[in-house]
mmCIF file of C-alpha atoms in Angstrom:
data_model
loop_
_atom_site.group_PDB
_atom_site.id
_atom_site.type_symbol
_atom_site.label_atom_id
_atom_site.label_comp_id
_atom_site.label_asym_id
_atom_site.label_seq_id
_atom_site.Cartn_x
_atom_site.Cartn_y
_atom_site.Cartn_z
ATOM 1 C CA MET Y 1 -152.203 -21.847 -16.936
ATOM 2 C CA LYS Y 2 -152.796 -23.978 -20.029
ATOM 3 C CA HIS Y 3 -149.713 -22.456 -21.630
ATOM 4 C CA ILE Y 4 -147.608 -23.398 -18.599
ATOM 5 C CA LYS Y 5 -148.949 -26.949 -18.558
ATOM 6 C CA ARG Y 6 -148.269 -27.327 -22.273
ATOM 7 C CA ARG Y 7 -144.683 -26.165 -21.811
ATOM 8 C CA GLU Y 8 -144.224 -28.578 -18.907
ATOM 9 C CA ARG Y 9 -145.592 -31.428 -20.995
ATOM 10 C CA GLU Y 10 -143.322 -30.550 -23.917
ATOM 11 C CA SER Y 11 -140.349 -30.284 -21.568
ATOM 12 C CA ASN Y 12 -141.077 -33.725 -20.104
ATOM 13 C CA GLU Y 13 -141.442 -35.188 -23.585
ATOM 14 C CA ILE Y 14 -138.064 -33.815 -24.688
ATOM 15 C CA ARG Y 15 -136.453 -35.072 -21.487
ATOM 16 C CA GLN Y 16 -137.866 -38.536 -22.100
ATOM 17 C CA LYS Y 17 -136.641 -38.485 -25.709
ATOM 18 C CA ILE Y 18 -133.142 -37.721 -24.451
ATOM 19 C CA ILE Y 19 -133.314 -40.597 -21.964
ATOM 20 C CA GLU Y 20 -134.577 -43.065 -24.575
ATOM 21 C CA ALA Y 21 -131.939 -42.035 -27.106
ATOM 22 C CA ALA Y 22 -129.150 -42.306 -24.537
ATOM 23 C CA ARG Y 23 -130.389 -45.689 -23.364
ATOM 24 C CA SER Y 24 -130.247 -47.079 -26.890
ATOM 25 C CA LEU Y 25 -126.860 -45.516 -27.663
ATOM 26 C CA PHE Y 26 -125.243 -46.750 -24.443
ATOM 27 C CA LEU Y 27 -126.433 -50.269 -25.219
ATOM 28 C CA ASN Y 28 -125.330 -50.315 -28.857
ATOM 29 C CA GLN Y 29 -122.123 -48.265 -28.694
ATOM 30 C CA GLY Y 30 -120.979 -48.366 -25.075
ATOM 31 C CA TYR Y 31 -120.655 -45.550 -22.585
ATOM 32 C CA ALA Y 32 -117.221 -44.355 -23.727
ATOM 33 C CA GLU Y 33 -118.310 -43.927 -27.353
ATOM 34 C CA VAL Y 34 -121.432 -41.891 -26.623
ATOM 35 C CA SER Y 35 -121.255 -38.113 -26.416
ATOM 36 C CA MET Y 36 -123.862 -35.478 -25.715
ATOM 37 C CA ARG Y 37 -123.637 -34.510 -29.384
ATOM 38 C CA LYS Y 38 -124.452 -38.084 -30.446
ATOM 39 C CA ILE Y 39 -127.463 -38.090 -28.153
ATOM 40 C CA ALA Y 40 -128.577 -34.781 -29.646
ATOM 41 C CA ASP Y 41 -128.100 -36.063 -33.197
ATOM 42 C CA GLN Y 42 -130.130 -39.173 -32.385
ATOM 43 C CA ILE Y 43 -133.226 -37.106 -31.639
ATOM 44 C CA GLU Y 44 -132.377 -34.310 -34.094
ATOM 45 C CA TYR Y 45 -131.925 -31.603 -31.483
ATOM 46 C CA SER Y 46 -129.006 -29.258 -30.980
ATOM 47 C CA PRO Y 47 -126.471 -30.090 -28.223
ATOM 48 C CA THR Y 48 -127.467 -26.800 -26.600
ATOM 49 C CA THR Y 49 -130.978 -28.165 -26.091
ATOM 50 C CA ILE Y 50 -129.621 -31.324 -24.454
ATOM 51 C CA TYR Y 51 -127.523 -29.294 -22.024
ATOM 52 C CA HIS Y 52 -130.638 -27.393 -21.014
ATOM 53 C CA TYR Y 53 -131.938 -30.639 -19.491
ATOM 54 C CA PHE Y 54 -128.745 -32.418 -18.419
ATOM 55 C CA ALA Y 55 -125.462 -30.848 -17.346
ATOM 56 C CA ASN Y 56 -123.343 -33.667 -18.789
ATOM 57 C CA LYS Y 57 -123.332 -37.312 -19.846
ATOM 58 C CA GLU Y 58 -122.973 -38.481 -16.242
ATOM 59 C CA ALA Y 59 -126.242 -36.731 -15.385
ATOM 60 C CA VAL Y 60 -127.975 -38.627 -18.179
ATOM 61 C CA VAL Y 61 -126.552 -41.882 -16.836
ATOM 62 C CA ARG Y 62 -127.783 -41.036 -13.357
ATOM 63 C CA GLU Y 63 -131.309 -40.522 -14.678
ATOM 64 C CA LEU Y 64 -131.166 -43.822 -16.553
ATOM 65 C CA LEU Y 65 -129.981 -45.656 -13.453
ATOM 66 C CA LEU Y 66 -132.652 -44.149 -11.249
ATOM 67 C CA GLU Y 67 -135.349 -45.042 -13.759
ATOM 68 C CA GLY Y 68 -134.019 -48.537 -14.446
ATOM 69 C CA ASN Y 69 -133.488 -49.350 -10.775
ATOM 70 C CA ALA Y 70 -137.023 -48.231 -9.943
ATOM 71 C CA LEU Y 71 -138.538 -50.346 -12.728
ATOM 72 C CA PHE Y 72 -136.497 -53.396 -11.729
ATOM 73 C CA LEU Y 73 -137.453 -53.193 -8.066
ATOM 74 C CA GLN Y 74 -141.107 -52.542 -8.895
ATOM 75 C CA ALA Y 75 -141.184 -55.638 -11.117
ATOM 76 C CA LEU Y 76 -139.838 -57.859 -8.319
ATOM 77 C CA GLN Y 77 -141.977 -56.325 -5.591
ATOM 78 C CA ARG Y 78 -145.151 -56.566 -7.654
ATOM 79 C CA ARG Y 79 -144.659 -60.282 -8.281
ATOM 80 C CA ALA Y 80 -143.732 -60.852 -4.628
ATOM 81 C CA GLU Y 81 -146.932 -59.133 -3.502
ATOM 82 C CA GLU Y 82 -149.010 -61.140 -5.983
ATOM 83 C CA ALA Y 83 -147.459 -64.382 -4.744
ATOM 84 C CA GLN Y 84 -148.146 -63.374 -1.142
ATOM 85 C CA ALA Y 85 -151.757 -62.504 -1.949
ATOM 86 C CA ALA Y 86 -152.197 -65.830 -3.728
ATOM 87 C CA GLY Y 87 -151.149 -67.659 -0.562
ATOM 88 C CA LEU Y 88 -148.090 -69.321 -2.080
ATOM 89 C CA ASN Y 89 -145.615 -70.921 0.295
ATOM 90 C CA ALA Y 90 -142.184 -69.396 0.886
ATOM 91 C CA LEU Y 91 -140.386 -71.510 -1.709
ATOM 92 C CA ASP Y 92 -142.921 -70.780 -4.439
ATOM 93 C CA ARG Y 93 -142.809 -67.075 -3.574
ATOM 94 C CA LEU Y 94 -139.030 -67.228 -3.957
ATOM 95 C CA LYS Y 95 -139.398 -68.906 -7.340
ATOM 96 C CA THR Y 96 -141.869 -66.227 -8.362
ATOM 97 C CA VAL Y 97 -139.446 -63.425 -7.500
ATOM 98 C CA SER Y 98 -136.689 -65.282 -9.357
ATOM 99 C CA ASP Y 99 -138.932 -65.577 -12.397
ATOM 100 C CA ALA Y 100 -139.674 -61.837 -12.171
ATOM 101 C CA TYR Y 101 -135.933 -61.097 -12.336
ATOM 102 C CA VAL Y 102 -135.535 -62.990 -15.611
ATOM 103 C CA ARG Y 103 -138.736 -61.579 -17.063
ATOM 104 C CA PHE Y 104 -137.583 -58.050 -16.344
ATOM 105 C CA GLY Y 105 -134.337 -58.688 -18.193
ATOM 106 C CA THR Y 106 -135.965 -60.208 -21.262
ATOM 107 C CA ALA Y 107 -138.682 -57.532 -21.396
ATOM 108 C CA SER Y 108 -136.303 -54.601 -20.776
ATOM 109 C CA PRO Y 109 -132.927 -55.595 -22.266
ATOM 110 C CA GLU Y 110 -131.612 -52.035 -22.454
ATOM 111 C CA TYR Y 111 -132.254 -51.379 -18.786
ATOM 112 C CA TYR Y 112 -130.929 -54.815 -17.846
ATOM 113 C CA ASN Y 113 -127.717 -54.102 -19.710
ATOM 114 C CA ILE Y 114 -127.328 -50.744 -17.992
ATOM 115 C CA LEU Y 115 -127.987 -52.156 -14.516
ATOM 116 C CA PHE Y 116 -126.216 -55.507 -14.634
ATOM 117 C CA ILE Y 117 -123.780 -55.649 -17.540
ATOM 118 C CA SER Y 118 -122.401 -52.205 -18.398
ATOM 119 C CA ASP Y 119 -121.942 -51.266 -14.720
ATOM 120 C CA LEU Y 120 -122.717 -47.633 -15.391
ATOM 121 C CA GLU Y 121 -123.002 -47.051 -11.655
ATOM 122 C CA SER Y 122 -119.222 -46.675 -11.701
ATOM 123 C CA VAL Y 123 -119.568 -43.368 -13.574
ATOM 124 C CA SER Y 124 -122.583 -42.110 -11.672
ATOM 125 C CA PRO Y 125 -123.130 -40.740 -8.155
ATOM 126 C CA VAL Y 126 -126.010 -43.194 -7.681
ATOM 127 C CA SER Y 127 -125.089 -45.310 -4.682
ATOM 128 C CA LEU Y 128 -125.351 -49.089 -4.935
ATOM 129 C CA ILE Y 129 -126.672 -49.262 -1.396
ATOM 130 C CA ASP Y 130 -129.695 -47.212 -2.479
ATOM 131 C CA SER Y 131 -130.210 -48.878 -5.829
ATOM 132 C CA GLY Y 132 -133.030 -51.113 -6.956
ATOM 133 C CA ARG Y 133 -130.683 -53.940 -7.806
ATOM 134 C CA PHE Y 134 -129.320 -53.968 -4.243
ATOM 135 C CA LYS Y 135 -132.829 -53.906 -2.802
ATOM 136 C CA GLY Y 136 -133.780 -56.656 -5.229
ATOM 137 C CA PHE Y 137 -130.916 -58.706 -3.814
ATOM 138 C CA GLU Y 138 -132.258 -58.033 -0.323
ATOM 139 C CA LEU Y 139 -135.649 -59.278 -1.504
ATOM 140 C CA LEU Y 140 -134.008 -62.529 -2.592
ATOM 141 C CA GLU Y 141 -132.284 -62.806 0.782
ATOM 142 C CA SER Y 142 -135.508 -62.307 2.715
ATOM 143 C CA GLY Y 143 -137.230 -64.883 0.520
ATOM 144 C CA LEU Y 144 -134.487 -67.382 1.206
ATOM 145 C CA ARG Y 145 -134.706 -66.678 4.925
ATOM 146 C CA ALA Y 146 -138.455 -67.374 4.880
ATOM 147 C CA ALA Y 147 -137.921 -70.624 2.961
ATOM 148 C CA MET Y 148 -135.256 -71.696 5.446
ATOM 149 C CA ASP Y 149 -137.502 -70.841 8.373
ATOM 150 C CA ASP Y 150 -140.354 -73.016 7.108
ATOM 151 C CA GLY Y 151 -137.966 -75.866 6.328
ATOM 152 C CA SER Y 152 -138.381 -75.953 2.546
ATOM 153 C CA ILE Y 153 -134.732 -74.991 1.972
ATOM 154 C CA THR Y 154 -131.730 -76.287 3.872
ATOM 155 C CA GLN Y 155 -130.323 -73.837 6.417
ATOM 156 C CA GLY Y 156 -127.182 -72.044 5.278
ATOM 157 C CA ASP Y 157 -125.432 -68.741 4.714
ATOM 158 C CA GLU Y 158 -128.200 -66.509 3.334
ATOM 159 C CA ARG Y 159 -125.813 -64.054 1.683
ATOM 160 C CA LEU Y 160 -123.827 -66.849 0.002
ATOM 161 C CA ILE Y 161 -126.926 -68.639 -1.240
ATOM 162 C CA ALA Y 162 -128.562 -65.391 -2.408
ATOM 163 C CA THR Y 163 -125.421 -64.548 -4.376
ATOM 164 C CA SER Y 164 -125.530 -68.001 -5.942
ATOM 165 C CA VAL Y 165 -129.195 -67.515 -6.881
ATOM 166 C CA TRP Y 166 -128.389 -64.109 -8.363
ATOM 167 C CA SER Y 167 -125.526 -65.642 -10.362
ATOM 168 C CA MET Y 168 -127.851 -68.286 -11.774
ATOM 169 C CA LEU Y 169 -130.518 -65.731 -12.691
ATOM 170 C CA HIS Y 170 -128.007 -63.362 -14.266
ATOM 171 C CA GLY Y 171 -126.466 -66.169 -16.297
ATOM 172 C CA LEU Y 172 -129.843 -67.359 -17.534
ATOM 173 C CA THR Y 173 -131.003 -63.840 -18.386
ATOM 174 C CA SER Y 174 -127.773 -63.039 -20.221
ATOM 175 C CA LEU Y 175 -128.046 -66.232 -22.282
ATOM 176 C CA LEU Y 176 -131.630 -65.463 -23.236
ATOM 177 C CA LEU Y 177 -130.685 -61.942 -24.286
ATOM 178 C CA ASN Y 178 -127.607 -62.842 -26.291
ATOM 179 C CA PHE Y 179 -128.125 -66.299 -27.767
ATOM 180 C CA ASP Y 180 -130.708 -68.332 -29.609
ATOM 181 C CA LEU Y 181 -130.827 -71.458 -27.450
ATOM 182 C CA PRO Y 182 -131.771 -74.458 -29.636
ATOM 183 C CA THR Y 183 -132.207 -76.883 -26.722
ATOM 184 C CA ALA Y 184 -135.260 -75.130 -25.292
ATOM 185 C CA LYS Y 185 -138.745 -75.569 -26.731
ATOM 186 C CA SER Y 186 -139.560 -72.115 -25.439
ATOM 187 C CA ASN Y 187 -138.059 -69.480 -23.181
ATOM 188 C CA ASP Y 188 -140.885 -70.043 -20.710
ATOM 189 C CA GLU Y 189 -139.994 -73.713 -20.414
ATOM 190 C CA LEU Y 190 -136.292 -72.988 -19.971
ATOM 191 C CA ILE Y 191 -136.896 -70.313 -17.327
ATOM 192 C CA SER Y 192 -139.242 -72.528 -15.333
ATOM 193 C CA PHE Y 193 -137.037 -75.623 -15.610
ATOM 194 C CA THR Y 194 -133.846 -73.773 -14.648
ATOM 195 C CA ILE Y 195 -135.366 -72.085 -11.596
ATOM 196 C CA ASP Y 196 -137.134 -75.257 -10.415
ATOM 197 C CA THR Y 197 -133.989 -77.358 -10.850
ATOM 198 C CA PHE Y 198 -131.801 -74.855 -9.016
ATOM 199 C CA PHE Y 199 -134.070 -74.626 -5.993
ATOM 200 C CA ARG Y 200 -134.621 -78.381 -5.945
ATOM 201 C CA GLY Y 201 -130.905 -78.624 -5.216
ATOM 202 C CA LEU Y 202 -131.385 -76.388 -2.170
ATOM 203 C CA SER Y 203 -134.506 -78.125 -0.928
ATOM 204 C CA ARG Y 204 -134.658 -80.666 1.857
#
């Protein structure tokens, strides 16, 4: 039994090494430039070993997407639940979820790139309708609906406004990941100011 458990643990460790190597390579070199051999070389294993765990590069991408989507959605849901438990009003809960989006991106740039910039879903059988980023968008929509219902945000097209919020958050996150912004005293200040200012424009 111990021997079986040890082999399972070793197998999981190798699988995770493959995922981590692929994640880094996809970010730094792009999907088209990465091969199974490059992934194998990155962790100093033979390509044969890699194929024992993943049938092809698309299967590796699928695993990355599933993992990244789950982490993204968990990050948003956790903050939403904390805001709810703290008794925050609908608008502040919406700001909290928005903040969680940006924080996820800055804390997990490789996953953010895979989910929102590289668009690796186009080469994977993972369906957008089932993905964490789609469910995260739905979380934004429901937050907007609650803020409209309690009168803190002007009534409007929820899908249009949610898309606008997402665009703002994606733009801010991308800037933080790719540029050193000299106008901000700190990233925390910029994130808070940008989110507050955006929602002030939607408020009554």
